[in-house]
PDB file of C-alpha atoms in Angstrom:
ATOM      1  CA  UNK L 183     -84.283 -68.715 -76.614  1.00  0.00           C
ATOM      2  CA  UNK L 184     -85.147 -66.843 -73.412  1.00  0.00           C
ATOM      3  CA  UNK L 185     -88.587 -65.274 -73.256  1.00  0.00           C
ATOM      4  CA  UNK L 186     -89.513 -62.056 -71.515  1.00  0.00           C
ATOM      5  CA  UNK L 187     -91.136 -62.575 -68.148  1.00  0.00           C
ATOM      6  CA  UNK L 188     -94.618 -61.129 -67.768  1.00  0.00           C
ATOM      7  CA  UNK L 189     -95.332 -59.684 -64.340  1.00  0.00           C
ATOM      8  CA  UNK L 190     -98.753 -59.637 -62.736  1.00  0.00           C
ATOM      9  CA  UNK L 191    -100.112 -56.359 -61.292  1.00  0.00           C
ATOM     10  CA  UNK L 192     -99.184 -57.608 -57.799  1.00  0.00           C
ATOM     11  CA  UNK L 193     -95.647 -58.426 -58.959  1.00  0.00           C
ATOM     12  CA  UNK L 194     -95.263 -54.944 -60.414  1.00  0.00           C
ATOM     13  CA  UNK L 195     -96.611 -53.350 -57.235  1.00  0.00           C
ATOM     14  CA  UNK L 196     -94.087 -55.269 -55.132  1.00  0.00           C
ATOM     15  CA  UNK L 197     -91.254 -54.310 -57.487  1.00  0.00           C
ATOM     16  CA  UNK L 198     -92.261 -50.660 -57.262  1.00  0.00           C
ATOM     17  CA  UNK L 199     -92.448 -50.853 -53.470  1.00  0.00           C
ATOM     18  CA  UNK L 200     -88.982 -52.414 -53.365  1.00  0.00           C
ATOM     19  CA  UNK L 201     -87.596 -49.678 -55.646  1.00  0.00           C
ATOM     20  CA  UNK L 202     -89.152 -46.994 -53.441  1.00  0.00           C
ATOM     21  CA  UNK L 203     -87.638 -48.474 -50.280  1.00  0.00           C
ATOM     22  CA  UNK L 204     -84.184 -48.699 -51.868  1.00  0.00           C
ATOM     23  CA  UNK L 205     -84.464 -45.091 -52.992  1.00  0.00           C
ATOM     24  CA  UNK L 206     -85.732 -43.586 -49.750  1.00  0.00           C
ATOM     25  CA  UNK L 207     -84.038 -45.630 -47.016  1.00  0.00           C
ATOM     26  CA  UNK L 208     -80.469 -44.505 -46.192  1.00  0.00           C
ATOM     27  CA  UNK L 209     -77.619 -46.715 -47.478  1.00  0.00           C
ATOM     28  CA  UNK L 210     -80.073 -49.287 -48.875  1.00  0.00           C
ATOM     29  CA  UNK L 211     -79.224 -48.712 -52.548  1.00  0.00           C
ATOM     30  CA  UNK L 212     -76.057 -50.090 -54.139  1.00  0.00           C
ATOM     31  CA  UNK L 213     -74.202 -48.480 -57.023  1.00  0.00           C
ATOM     32  CA  UNK L 214     -73.195 -50.463 -60.110  1.00  0.00           C
ATOM     33  CA  UNK L 215     -70.148 -48.233 -60.619  1.00  0.00           C
ATOM     34  CA  UNK L 216     -67.676 -46.922 -58.037  1.00  0.00           C
ATOM     35  CA  UNK L 217     -67.934 -43.257 -57.185  1.00  0.00           C
ATOM     36  CA  UNK L 218     -65.686 -40.983 -59.290  1.00  0.00           C
ATOM     37  CA  UNK L 219     -64.770 -39.286 -56.011  1.00  0.00           C
ATOM     38  CA  UNK L 220     -62.709 -42.184 -54.669  1.00  0.00           C
ATOM     39  CA  UNK L 221     -59.672 -41.326 -56.799  1.00  0.00           C
ATOM     40  CA  UNK L 222     -59.751 -37.652 -55.807  1.00  0.00           C
ATOM     41  CA  UNK L 223     -57.826 -36.216 -52.824  1.00  0.00           C
ATOM     42  CA  UNK L 224     -59.647 -35.658 -49.551  1.00  0.00           C
ATOM     43  CA  UNK L 225     -59.167 -31.933 -48.847  1.00  0.00           C
ATOM     44  CA  UNK L 226     -60.447 -30.268 -45.701  1.00  0.00           C
ATOM     45  CA  UNK L 227     -62.616 -27.207 -46.379  1.00  0.00           C
ATOM     46  CA  UNK L 228     -63.689 -24.452 -44.037  1.00  0.00           C
ATOM     47  CA  UNK L 229     -67.041 -24.745 -42.274  1.00  0.00           C
ATOM     48  CA  UNK L 230     -68.877 -22.361 -44.580  1.00  0.00           C
ATOM     49  CA  UNK L 231     -67.757 -24.104 -47.772  1.00  0.00           C
ATOM     50  CA  UNK L 232     -68.459 -27.529 -46.289  1.00  0.00           C
ATOM     51  CA  UNK L 233     -72.000 -26.512 -45.374  1.00  0.00           C
ATOM     52  CA  UNK L 234     -72.594 -24.994 -48.825  1.00  0.00           C
ATOM     53  CA  UNK L 235     -71.318 -28.039 -50.706  1.00  0.00           C
ATOM     54  CA  UNK L 236     -73.427 -30.313 -48.500  1.00  0.00           C
ATOM     55  CA  UNK L 237     -76.467 -28.238 -49.447  1.00  0.00           C
ATOM     56  CA  UNK L 238     -75.676 -28.530 -53.142  1.00  0.00           C
ATOM     57  CA  UNK L 239     -75.142 -32.271 -52.908  1.00  0.00           C
ATOM     58  CA  UNK L 240     -78.397 -32.607 -50.946  1.00  0.00           C
ATOM     59  CA  UNK L 241     -80.212 -30.878 -53.831  1.00  0.00           C
ATOM     60  CA  UNK L 242     -78.614 -33.276 -56.301  1.00  0.00           C
ATOM     61  CA  UNK L 243     -79.479 -36.274 -54.146  1.00  0.00           C
ATOM     62  CA  UNK L 244     -83.135 -35.224 -54.029  1.00  0.00           C
ATOM     63  CA  UNK L 245     -82.993 -34.715 -57.787  1.00  0.00           C
ATOM     64  CA  UNK L 246     -81.916 -38.334 -58.132  1.00  0.00           C
ATOM     65  CA  UNK L 247     -84.745 -39.426 -55.824  1.00  0.00           C
ATOM     66  CA  UNK L 248     -87.125 -37.615 -58.179  1.00  0.00           C
ATOM     67  CA  UNK L 249     -85.468 -39.236 -61.204  1.00  0.00           C
ATOM     68  CA  UNK L 250     -85.904 -42.698 -59.690  1.00  0.00           C
ATOM     69  CA  UNK L 251     -89.568 -42.039 -59.005  1.00  0.00           C
ATOM     70  CA  UNK L 252     -90.133 -40.534 -62.453  1.00  0.00           C
ATOM     71  CA  UNK L 253     -88.591 -43.495 -64.258  1.00  0.00           C
ATOM     72  CA  UNK L 254     -90.377 -46.029 -62.068  1.00  0.00           C
ATOM     73  CA  UNK L 255     -93.723 -44.332 -62.672  1.00  0.00           C
ATOM     74  CA  UNK L 256     -93.125 -44.222 -66.407  1.00  0.00           C
ATOM     75  CA  UNK L 257     -91.995 -47.846 -66.530  1.00  0.00           C
ATOM     76  CA  UNK L 258     -95.186 -48.859 -64.732  1.00  0.00           C
ATOM     77  CA  UNK L 259     -97.470 -47.304 -67.373  1.00  0.00           C
ATOM     78  CA  UNK L 260     -95.311 -47.479 -70.534  1.00  0.00           C
ATOM     79  CA  UNK L 261     -97.158 -49.137 -73.389  1.00  0.00           C
ATOM     80  CA  UNK L 262     -94.249 -50.485 -75.433  1.00  0.00           C
ATOM     81  CA  UNK L 263     -91.943 -53.123 -73.847  1.00  0.00           C
ATOM     82  CA  UNK L 264     -88.817 -51.470 -75.275  1.00  0.00           C
ATOM     83  CA  UNK L 265     -89.777 -48.132 -73.693  1.00  0.00           C
ATOM     84  CA  UNK L 266     -90.364 -49.841 -70.357  1.00  0.00           C
ATOM     85  CA  UNK L 267     -86.942 -51.485 -70.572  1.00  0.00           C
ATOM     86  CA  UNK L 268     -85.315 -48.164 -71.445  1.00  0.00           C
ATOM     87  CA  UNK L 269     -86.904 -46.533 -68.394  1.00  0.00           C
ATOM     88  CA  UNK L 270     -85.803 -49.353 -66.124  1.00  0.00           C
ATOM     89  CA  UNK L 271     -82.237 -49.200 -67.491  1.00  0.00           C
ATOM     90  CA  UNK L 272     -82.079 -45.432 -66.979  1.00  0.00           C
ATOM     91  CA  UNK L 273     -83.319 -45.892 -63.417  1.00  0.00           C
ATOM     92  CA  UNK L 274     -80.469 -48.324 -62.748  1.00  0.00           C
ATOM     93  CA  UNK L 275     -77.918 -45.751 -63.917  1.00  0.00           C
ATOM     94  CA  UNK L 276     -79.544 -43.069 -61.789  1.00  0.00           C
ATOM     95  CA  UNK L 277     -79.066 -45.323 -58.743  1.00  0.00           C
ATOM     96  CA  UNK L 278     -75.330 -44.733 -59.118  1.00  0.00           C
ATOM     97  CA  UNK L 279     -75.887 -40.993 -58.860  1.00  0.00           C
ATOM     98  CA  UNK L 280     -78.129 -41.447 -55.861  1.00  0.00           C
ATOM     99  CA  UNK L 281     -75.524 -43.487 -53.987  1.00  0.00           C
ATOM    100  CA  UNK L 282     -72.630 -41.215 -54.944  1.00  0.00           C
ATOM    101  CA  UNK L 283     -74.447 -38.112 -53.699  1.00  0.00           C
ATOM    102  CA  UNK L 284     -75.485 -39.809 -50.468  1.00  0.00           C
ATOM    103  CA  UNK L 285     -71.926 -40.943 -49.793  1.00  0.00           C
ATOM    104  CA  UNK L 286     -70.564 -37.448 -50.392  1.00  0.00           C
ATOM    105  CA  UNK L 287     -73.198 -35.864 -48.152  1.00  0.00           C
ATOM    106  CA  UNK L 288     -72.217 -38.183 -45.303  1.00  0.00           C
ATOM    107  CA  UNK L 289     -68.531 -37.453 -45.890  1.00  0.00           C
ATOM    108  CA  UNK L 290     -69.356 -33.782 -45.438  1.00  0.00           C
ATOM    109  CA  UNK L 291     -71.040 -34.558 -42.122  1.00  0.00           C
ATOM    110  CA  UNK L 292     -74.546 -33.725 -43.301  1.00  0.00           C
ATOM    111  CA  UNK L 293     -77.819 -35.495 -44.101  1.00  0.00           C
ATOM    112  CA  UNK L 294     -80.174 -36.139 -47.007  1.00  0.00           C
ATOM    113  CA  UNK L 295     -83.410 -34.167 -47.264  1.00  0.00           C
ATOM    114  CA  UNK L 296     -86.335 -35.084 -45.021  1.00  0.00           C
ATOM    115  CA  UNK L 297     -88.603 -34.014 -47.908  1.00  0.00           C
ATOM    116  CA  UNK L 298     -87.506 -36.887 -50.161  1.00  0.00           C
ATOM    117  CA  UNK L 299     -90.646 -39.027 -49.624  1.00  0.00           C
ATOM    118  CA  UNK L 300     -92.827 -36.073 -50.666  1.00  0.00           C
ATOM    119  CA  UNK L 301     -90.830 -35.436 -53.837  1.00  0.00           C
ATOM    120  CA  UNK L 302     -90.693 -39.161 -54.620  1.00  0.00           C
ATOM    121  CA  UNK L 303     -94.478 -39.471 -54.467  1.00  0.00           C
ATOM    122  CA  UNK L 304     -95.061 -36.392 -56.616  1.00  0.00           C
ATOM    123  CA  UNK L 305     -92.507 -37.466 -59.229  1.00  0.00           C
ATOM    124  CA  UNK L 306     -93.842 -41.018 -59.375  1.00  0.00           C
ATOM    125  CA  UNK L 307     -97.328 -39.659 -60.063  1.00  0.00           C
ATOM    126  CA  UNK L 308     -96.063 -37.352 -62.809  1.00  0.00           C
ATOM    127  CA  UNK L 309     -94.146 -40.198 -64.438  1.00  0.00           C
ATOM    128  CA  UNK L 310     -97.125 -42.547 -64.318  1.00  0.00           C
ATOM    129  CA  UNK L 311     -99.443 -39.944 -65.856  1.00  0.00           C
ATOM    130  CA  UNK L 312     -96.926 -39.167 -68.616  1.00  0.00           C
ATOM    131  CA  UNK L 313     -96.691 -42.862 -69.406  1.00  0.00           C
ATOM    132  CA  UNK L 314    -100.475 -43.176 -69.543  1.00  0.00           C
ATOM    133  CA  UNK L 315    -100.754 -40.313 -72.032  1.00  0.00           C
ATOM    134  CA  UNK L 316     -98.259 -41.793 -74.498  1.00  0.00           C
ATOM    135  CA  UNK L 317     -94.768 -43.214 -74.712  1.00  0.00           C
ATOM    136  CA  UNK L 318     -93.733 -40.252 -76.876  1.00  0.00           C
ATOM    137  CA  UNK L 319     -94.784 -37.794 -74.184  1.00  0.00           C
ATOM    138  CA  UNK L 320     -93.134 -39.944 -71.533  1.00  0.00           C
ATOM    139  CA  UNK L 321     -89.819 -39.975 -73.398  1.00  0.00           C
ATOM    140  CA  UNK L 322     -90.111 -36.259 -74.061  1.00  0.00           C
ATOM    141  CA  UNK L 323     -90.616 -35.635 -70.384  1.00  0.00           C
ATOM    142  CA  UNK L 324     -87.414 -37.558 -69.658  1.00  0.00           C
ATOM    143  CA  UNK L 325     -85.478 -35.403 -72.134  1.00  0.00           C
ATOM    144  CA  UNK L 326     -86.890 -32.151 -70.748  1.00  0.00           C
ATOM    145  CA  UNK L 327     -86.226 -33.230 -67.165  1.00  0.00           C
ATOM    146  CA  UNK L 328     -82.651 -34.228 -67.918  1.00  0.00           C
ATOM    147  CA  UNK L 329     -82.085 -30.859 -69.613  1.00  0.00           C
ATOM    148  CA  UNK L 330     -83.170 -29.157 -66.378  1.00  0.00           C
ATOM    149  CA  UNK L 331     -80.887 -31.412 -64.345  1.00  0.00           C
ATOM    150  CA  UNK L 332     -77.897 -30.557 -66.556  1.00  0.00           C
ATOM    151  CA  UNK L 333     -78.540 -26.843 -66.043  1.00  0.00           C
ATOM    152  CA  UNK L 334     -78.542 -27.304 -62.274  1.00  0.00           C
ATOM    153  CA  UNK L 335     -75.371 -29.380 -62.438  1.00  0.00           C
ATOM    154  CA  UNK L 336     -73.624 -26.667 -64.445  1.00  0.00           C
ATOM    155  CA  UNK L 337     -74.654 -24.077 -61.877  1.00  0.00           C
ATOM    156  CA  UNK L 338     -73.436 -26.241 -59.011  1.00  0.00           C
ATOM    157  CA  UNK L 339     -70.115 -26.954 -60.706  1.00  0.00           C
ATOM    158  CA  UNK L 340     -69.528 -23.207 -60.907  1.00  0.00           C
ATOM    159  CA  UNK L 341     -70.282 -22.819 -57.196  1.00  0.00           C
ATOM    160  CA  UNK L 342     -68.010 -25.586 -55.912  1.00  0.00           C
ATOM    161  CA  UNK L 343     -64.823 -24.531 -54.115  1.00  0.00           C
ATOM    162  CA  UNK L 344     -61.823 -25.066 -56.374  1.00  0.00           C
ATOM    163  CA  UNK L 345     -60.269 -27.549 -53.963  1.00  0.00           C
ATOM    164  CA  UNK L 346     -63.335 -29.820 -53.787  1.00  0.00           C
ATOM    165  CA  UNK L 347     -62.332 -32.272 -56.503  1.00  0.00           C
ATOM    166  CA  UNK L 348     -64.424 -35.073 -54.975  1.00  0.00           C
ATOM    167  CA  UNK L 349     -67.763 -33.333 -55.478  1.00  0.00           C
ATOM    168  CA  UNK L 350     -66.645 -32.011 -58.867  1.00  0.00           C
ATOM    169  CA  UNK L 351     -65.817 -35.492 -60.141  1.00  0.00           C
ATOM    170  CA  UNK L 352     -69.252 -36.765 -59.096  1.00  0.00           C
ATOM    171  CA  UNK L 353     -71.178 -33.897 -60.694  1.00  0.00           C
ATOM    172  CA  UNK L 354     -69.204 -34.051 -63.942  1.00  0.00           C
ATOM    173  CA  UNK L 355     -69.929 -37.764 -64.364  1.00  0.00           C
ATOM    174  CA  UNK L 356     -73.574 -37.178 -63.495  1.00  0.00           C
ATOM    175  CA  UNK L 357     -73.789 -34.444 -66.141  1.00  0.00           C
ATOM    176  CA  UNK L 358     -72.337 -36.746 -68.799  1.00  0.00           C
ATOM    177  CA  UNK L 359     -74.850 -39.477 -67.914  1.00  0.00           C
ATOM    178  CA  UNK L 360     -77.821 -37.085 -67.850  1.00  0.00           C
ATOM    179  CA  UNK L 361     -76.896 -35.640 -71.246  1.00  0.00           C
ATOM    180  CA  UNK L 362     -76.814 -39.170 -72.632  1.00  0.00           C
ATOM    181  CA  UNK L 363     -80.236 -39.964 -71.149  1.00  0.00           C
ATOM    182  CA  UNK L 364     -81.734 -36.837 -72.712  1.00  0.00           C
ATOM    183  CA  UNK L 365     -80.261 -37.611 -76.140  1.00  0.00           C
ATOM    184  CA  UNK L 366     -81.389 -41.243 -75.968  1.00  0.00           C
ATOM    185  CA  UNK L 367     -84.952 -40.242 -75.080  1.00  0.00           C
ATOM    186  CA  UNK L 368     -85.212 -37.937 -78.095  1.00  0.00           C
ATOM    187  CA  UNK L 369     -83.626 -40.509 -80.416  1.00  0.00           C
ATOM    188  CA  UNK L 370     -86.192 -43.065 -79.198  1.00  0.00           C
ATOM    189  CA  UNK L 371     -88.986 -40.788 -80.405  1.00  0.00           C
ATOM    190  CA  UNK L 372     -89.512 -38.458 -77.482  1.00  0.00           C
ATOM    191  CA  UNK L 373     -91.599 -35.334 -77.993  1.00  0.00           C
ATOM    192  CA  UNK L 374     -89.632 -32.070 -77.835  1.00  0.00           C
ATOM    193  CA  UNK L 375     -91.436 -29.967 -75.244  1.00  0.00           C
ATOM    194  CA  UNK L 376     -91.995 -26.289 -76.143  1.00  0.00           C
ATOM    195  CA  UNK L 377     -90.225 -23.513 -74.222  1.00  0.00           C
ATOM    196  CA  UNK L 378     -93.259 -22.537 -72.063  1.00  0.00           C
ATOM    197  CA  UNK L 379     -93.551 -26.094 -70.731  1.00  0.00           C
ATOM    198  CA  UNK L 380     -89.838 -26.209 -69.951  1.00  0.00           C
ATOM    199  CA  UNK L 381     -90.144 -22.856 -68.184  1.00  0.00           C
ATOM    200  CA  UNK L 382     -92.933 -24.243 -66.000  1.00  0.00           C
ATOM    201  CA  UNK L 383     -90.783 -27.251 -65.183  1.00  0.00           C
ATOM    202  CA  UNK L 384     -87.906 -24.956 -64.197  1.00  0.00           C
ATOM    203  CA  UNK L 385     -90.174 -23.119 -61.745  1.00  0.00           C
ATOM    204  CA  UNK L 386     -91.131 -26.405 -60.091  1.00  0.00           C
ATOM    205  CA  UNK L 387     -87.461 -27.388 -59.960  1.00  0.00           C
ATOM    206  CA  UNK L 388     -86.649 -24.131 -58.163  1.00  0.00           C
ATOM    207  CA  UNK L 389     -89.107 -25.040 -55.410  1.00  0.00           C
ATOM    208  CA  UNK L 390     -87.261 -28.311 -54.913  1.00  0.00           C
ATOM    209  CA  UNK L 391     -83.818 -26.709 -54.867  1.00  0.00           C
ATOM    210  CA  UNK L 392     -84.781 -23.928 -52.474  1.00  0.00           C
ATOM    211  CA  UNK L 393     -86.348 -26.279 -49.939  1.00  0.00           C
ATOM    212  CA  UNK L 394     -83.856 -29.134 -50.004  1.00  0.00           C
ATOM    213  CA  UNK L 395     -80.723 -26.956 -49.793  1.00  0.00           C
ATOM    214  CA  UNK L 396     -81.254 -26.702 -46.026  1.00  0.00           C
ATOM    215  CA  UNK L 397     -83.738 -29.465 -45.149  1.00  0.00           C
TER     216      UNK L 397
END
């Protein structure tokens, strides 16, 4: 029977560094699933709509950078092996979202946010601290974060031009995945954060969305 490999602190540091590089360096990450956009028609939009959609997809890409960092930080400090595995699995699924958003941004002739390293570092620290407090808090933070992400995705879906089926397909699949992550975190014993905490998280999220829409 196969046994679980135990990593040394140096091993874990190197794994985290590798994950950070794959997240932050352009076209270095590889999706496990093909983008939902590939089966949708390629429709030319006017310049204003193209620029707006690129901004929305840039926000979502940075959100996935934050998700990667959050999960990696939590996996580093999680106390129970099954929680650590759950975080690592969720991070793998989020890689798909990261790649899909990056591909769409490039198709629209734009770029990912230059602020991504800053948001990655902040999110990694938050995830690590949550994991140190308790696995229940860590899982609860995942659920609350994914709830915020789903709200943003709903808002963005409403703002997309009707003809942009490529971006719509990506965001709809992302929303389905994020809802599943939130439900799984609560089912695994995650703490349900009170409304004031969620409100504070939404304010922080607004800072991210306002800054990364253009840069």
